[in-house]
Amino acid sequence: MEKIGISGVTKRSEVTPDNAKKLSGIFISLDTKIMEKKMPNKKPRSAEEKLSIVLEGIKGEISISEICRKYGLSQSVYYKWRDKFFEGGKKALTNSSDSLTPRTDQAKIEELEKVIGRQTVVIEVLKKNLKMS
């Protein structure tokens, strides 16, 4: 099978049905390779993955472009994650709305105990007012 390159055809008159097929194969192959490079598989990343990637970049042991190649990211995505991390740490990289206001179980318990205490006082005051009437 004869190999033909783009430089092998310089004039329109040199394009024959035979080499036109070969050339179209070259262009299709090039288009496929370009599309593969431009459009990496986009898969959703967890907050932990994003954090790990951002921290790897902050360490500076390898370049950001190498990190992006390694994980199939564009540099703009990496820098967006990094900026979010600097703005709010791991919390900013998490997608769920629950985690935007994290509360520990102990904090919830303390808040509910305060509510119960206030309600108890209100009930006692109402009982006294009823007895006086």
Rosetta silent file (secondary structure, phi, psi, omega in degrees, C-alpha in Angstrom):
SEQUENCE: MEKIGISGVTKRSEVTPDNAKKLSGIFISLDTKIMEKKMPNKKPRSAEEKLSIVLEGIKGEISISEICRKYGLSQSVYYKWRDKFFEGGKKALTNSSDSLTPRTDQAKIEELEKVIGRQTVVIEVLKKNLKMS
SCORE:     score description
SCORE:     0.000 S_00000001
   1 L     0.000  125.287 -177.615    0.000    0.000    0.000 S_00000001
   2 L   -78.750  132.723  176.624    1.463    3.298   -1.111 S_00000001
   3 L   -87.903  136.513  179.295    1.648    6.037    1.507 S_00000001
   4 L  -130.526  137.942  178.306    0.560    9.439    0.341 S_00000001
   5 L  -115.894  171.258  179.832    0.856   12.695    2.216 S_00000001
   6 H   -62.623  -37.658 -179.113   -0.626   16.105    1.736 S_00000001
   7 H   -68.989  -15.722  179.629    2.691   17.380    0.429 S_00000001
   8 H   -73.711  -14.565  179.946    2.568   14.655   -2.252 S_00000001
   9 L  -121.538  113.770 -177.716   -0.238   16.486   -4.070 S_00000001
  10 L  -110.220  -24.419 -178.509    0.543   20.036   -5.082 S_00000001
  11 L  -123.161  149.463  177.801   -1.788   20.644   -8.020 S_00000001
  12 H   -56.259  -35.974 -176.921   -5.461   19.853   -8.504 S_00000001
  13 H   -65.140  -20.078  179.957   -4.583   17.939  -11.667 S_00000001
  14 H   -83.156   -8.880  179.644   -2.550   15.496   -9.536 S_00000001
  15 L   -83.185  116.167  178.134   -5.621   14.491   -7.511 S_00000001
  16 L  -111.956  165.389  177.980   -6.982   11.253   -8.921 S_00000001
  17 H   -55.479  -35.092 -179.548   -9.872    9.154   -7.594 S_00000001
  18 H   -66.608  -52.889 -177.130   -7.318    6.761   -6.118 S_00000001
  19 H   -77.660  -17.540  175.686   -5.240    9.265   -4.197 S_00000001
  20 H   -65.191  -40.287  177.848   -8.339   11.342   -3.302 S_00000001
  21 H   -63.318  -42.722 -179.993   -9.583    8.413   -1.202 S_00000001
  22 H   -63.889  -43.154  179.451   -6.212    8.154    0.477 S_00000001
  23 H   -64.432  -41.455  179.946   -6.133   11.885    1.168 S_00000001
  24 H   -63.506  -34.635  175.939   -9.651   11.887    2.589 S_00000001
  25 H   -63.301  -38.893  178.062   -8.571    9.079    4.919 S_00000001
  26 H   -63.295  -46.414 -177.982   -5.674   11.213    6.107 S_00000001
  27 H   -65.638  -39.671  177.990   -7.967   14.164    6.799 S_00000001
  28 H   -63.075  -42.744  178.777  -10.509   12.006    8.613 S_00000001
  29 H   -61.951  -44.045  178.670   -7.717   10.543   10.707 S_00000001
  30 H   -63.487  -43.954  178.867   -6.373   14.026   11.499 S_00000001
  31 H   -59.207  -42.667 -179.682   -9.855   15.309   12.387 S_00000001
  32 H   -62.637  -44.625 -179.874  -10.386   12.386   14.750 S_00000001
  33 H   -64.394  -40.764  179.260   -7.070   12.996   16.497 S_00000001
  34 H   -64.033  -44.866 -179.689   -7.784   16.716   16.835 S_00000001
  35 H   -63.674  -38.286  179.039  -11.259   16.059   18.266 S_00000001
  36 H   -62.910  -39.059 -179.747   -9.838   13.534   20.731 S_00000001
  37 H   -72.859  -39.893 -176.433   -7.366   16.125   21.987 S_00000001
  38 H   -75.224  -32.681 -173.364   -9.857   18.996   22.133 S_00000001
  39 L  -121.101   79.082  177.511  -12.711   17.104   23.722 S_00000001
  40 L   -69.330  161.258  179.023  -11.529   14.833   26.527 S_00000001
  41 L   -62.265  123.782  177.422  -14.094   12.695   28.285 S_00000001
  42 L   -92.091  113.080  175.341  -15.933   14.905   30.732 S_00000001
  43 L  -121.710  142.777 -179.290  -16.733   12.936   33.815 S_00000001
  44 L   -64.695  138.227 -179.383  -18.066   14.479   36.998 S_00000001
  45 L  -108.758  141.588  176.878  -15.430   14.736   39.683 S_00000001
  46 L   -75.470  164.893  178.178  -16.079   14.441   43.398 S_00000001
  47 H   -59.760  -36.970 -179.681  -14.985   17.192   45.763 S_00000001
  48 H   -64.941  -41.187  178.433  -12.203   14.907   46.995 S_00000001
  49 H   -63.897  -45.779  179.629  -10.872   14.396   43.443 S_00000001
  50 H   -60.250  -44.767  179.877  -10.963   18.138   42.747 S_00000001
  51 H   -60.073  -45.283 -179.743   -9.210   18.854   46.035 S_00000001
  52 H   -60.437  -43.770 -179.249   -6.523   16.274   45.286 S_00000001
  53 H   -65.979  -44.452 -179.990   -5.896   17.715   41.803 S_00000001
  54 H   -62.801  -44.635 -179.721   -5.766   21.309   43.078 S_00000001
  55 H   -64.531  -35.986  177.167   -3.369   20.384   45.890 S_00000001
  56 H   -60.862  -39.817  178.015   -1.152   18.525   43.425 S_00000001
  57 H   -69.783  -38.138 -179.201   -0.907   21.739   41.411 S_00000001
  58 H   -66.908  -35.093  178.666   -0.246   23.883   44.473 S_00000001
  59 H   -57.853  -35.226  176.250    2.630   21.612   45.522 S_00000001
  60 L    78.736   12.441 -179.826    4.375   22.615   42.306 S_00000001
  61 L   -70.846  -32.761  173.775    6.254   19.358   41.804 S_00000001
  62 L  -130.002  158.862 -175.057    4.922   19.086   38.240 S_00000001
  63 L   -70.377  157.744  178.804    3.569   21.770   35.942 S_00000001
  64 H   -61.925  -39.184 -179.860   -0.120   22.630   35.724 S_00000001
  65 H   -63.320  -36.477  177.391   -0.156   21.644   32.045 S_00000001
  66 H   -67.756  -40.539  178.365    1.168   18.177   32.968 S_00000001
  67 H   -62.031  -44.797 -179.233   -1.461   17.816   35.694 S_00000001
  68 H   -62.957  -40.967  176.803   -4.199   18.828   33.264 S_00000001
  69 H   -63.242  -43.441 -177.983   -2.956   16.317   30.691 S_00000001
  70 H   -59.240  -39.561 -176.158   -2.747   13.615   33.357 S_00000001
  71 H  -103.783    2.433  178.644   -6.388   14.109   34.428 S_00000001
  72 L    68.574   41.379 -179.367   -7.847   15.158   31.066 S_00000001
  73 L  -114.006  156.499  168.692   -8.683   18.715   32.163 S_00000001
  74 L   -86.508  156.036 -179.905   -8.359   22.057   30.499 S_00000001
  75 H   -64.687  -32.676  179.747   -6.170   24.546   32.313 S_00000001
  76 H   -64.455  -36.220  176.925   -9.112   26.927   32.679 S_00000001
  77 H   -65.825  -44.780  178.984  -11.024   24.242   34.612 S_00000001
  78 H   -57.814  -48.914 -176.682   -8.015   23.646   36.867 S_00000001
  79 H   -67.170  -30.806  176.000   -7.603   27.351   37.603 S_00000001
  80 H   -64.728  -45.386  178.402  -11.343   27.717   38.256 S_00000001
  81 H   -62.873  -43.185 -178.843  -11.155   24.911   40.834 S_00000001
  82 H   -61.654  -43.511  179.388   -8.018   26.407   42.363 S_00000001
  83 H   -63.553  -41.693  177.051   -9.650   29.833   42.691 S_00000001
  84 H   -62.296  -39.673  179.217  -12.734   28.291   44.300 S_00000001
  85 H   -61.951  -45.705  179.702  -10.471   26.404   46.685 S_00000001
  86 H   -65.394  -32.888  178.960   -8.685   29.576   47.697 S_00000001
  87 H   -71.625  -39.918 -174.416  -12.037   31.332   48.153 S_00000001
  88 H  -146.540   12.586  178.282  -13.619   28.711   50.331 S_00000001
  89 L    67.098 -157.208 -176.332  -11.521   25.573   50.579 S_00000001
  90 H   -58.504  -34.083 -179.099  -12.984   22.123   50.113 S_00000001
  91 H   -57.722  -36.661 -178.795  -16.479   23.414   50.943 S_00000001
  92 H   -71.701  -20.657 -178.869  -16.487   25.509   47.742 S_00000001
  93 H   -89.681   -8.201 -178.790  -15.705   22.449   45.609 S_00000001
  94 L   -85.046  136.946 -175.364  -18.655   20.426   46.892 S_00000001
  95 L   -86.410  -27.089 -173.762  -21.764   20.444   44.694 S_00000001
  96 L   -75.795  143.836 -177.438  -24.518   19.551   47.170 S_00000001
  97 L   -71.386  -24.404  179.564  -26.418   22.397   48.846 S_00000001
  98 H   -62.142  -38.944 -173.192  -26.398   20.595   52.230 S_00000001
  99 H   -78.502   -5.493  178.542  -22.675   20.929   52.566 S_00000001
 100 H   -71.174  -26.335  176.089  -22.732   24.690   52.063 S_00000001
 101 L  -128.645   72.809 -176.975  -23.802   25.079   55.725 S_00000001
 102 L   -69.046  138.775  177.834  -22.289   22.091   57.492 S_00000001
 103 L  -133.890  139.674  176.852  -23.403   21.542   61.069 S_00000001
 104 L   -81.439  160.028  177.613  -22.208   18.954   63.482 S_00000001
 105 H   -60.307  -38.583 -178.750  -24.681   16.765   65.317 S_00000001
 106 H   -62.413  -40.639  179.201  -23.564   18.329   68.602 S_00000001
 107 H   -64.643  -40.032  177.774  -24.400   21.843   67.358 S_00000001
 108 H   -63.638  -43.466  179.715  -27.868   20.677   66.291 S_00000001
 109 H   -60.550  -46.275 -179.872  -28.448   19.054   69.688 S_00000001
 110 H   -61.660  -42.279  179.527  -27.430   22.236   71.525 S_00000001
 111 H   -63.358  -44.003  179.527  -29.712   24.379   69.374 S_00000001
 112 H   -65.863  -35.863  176.896  -32.676   22.046   69.927 S_00000001
 113 H   -63.572  -38.454  177.102  -32.034   22.013   73.687 S_00000001
 114 H   -63.901  -42.607  179.143  -32.210   25.822   73.704 S_00000001
 115 H   -61.740  -44.898  179.206  -35.514   25.723   71.810 S_00000001
 116 H   -61.477  -42.107  178.781  -36.928   23.192   74.292 S_00000001
 117 H   -60.136  -45.815  179.103  -35.778   25.378   77.189 S_00000001
 118 H   -64.006  -41.761  179.836  -37.525   28.460   75.769 S_00000001
 119 H   -65.265  -36.079  177.808  -40.691   26.499   75.067 S_00000001
 120 H   -62.747  -43.533  178.500  -40.674   25.151   78.633 S_00000001
 121 H   -62.086  -45.256 -179.957  -40.483   28.702   80.013 S_00000001
 122 H   -61.198  -42.590  179.727  -43.353   29.828   77.752 S_00000001
 123 H   -62.453  -44.280  179.843  -45.493   26.855   78.862 S_00000001
 124 H   -62.270  -42.764  179.020  -44.848   27.607   82.554 S_00000001
 125 H   -63.471  -43.544  179.654  -45.779   31.282   82.084 S_00000001
 126 H   -64.053  -39.003  178.245  -48.980   30.314   80.258 S_00000001
 127 H   -62.296  -44.177 -179.956  -49.913   27.823   83.017 S_00000001
 128 H   -63.124  -41.955 -179.870  -49.480   30.529   85.692 S_00000001
 129 H   -65.180  -35.865  178.715  -51.604   32.973   83.678 S_00000001
 130 H   -67.931  -39.957 -179.942  -54.363   30.354   83.295 S_00000001
 131 H   -66.726  -34.835 -178.423  -54.421   29.647   87.057 S_00000001
 132 H   -72.815  -26.614 -176.697  -54.693   33.374   87.837 S_00000001
 133 L   -75.547    0.000    0.000  -57.679   33.849   85.549 S_00000001
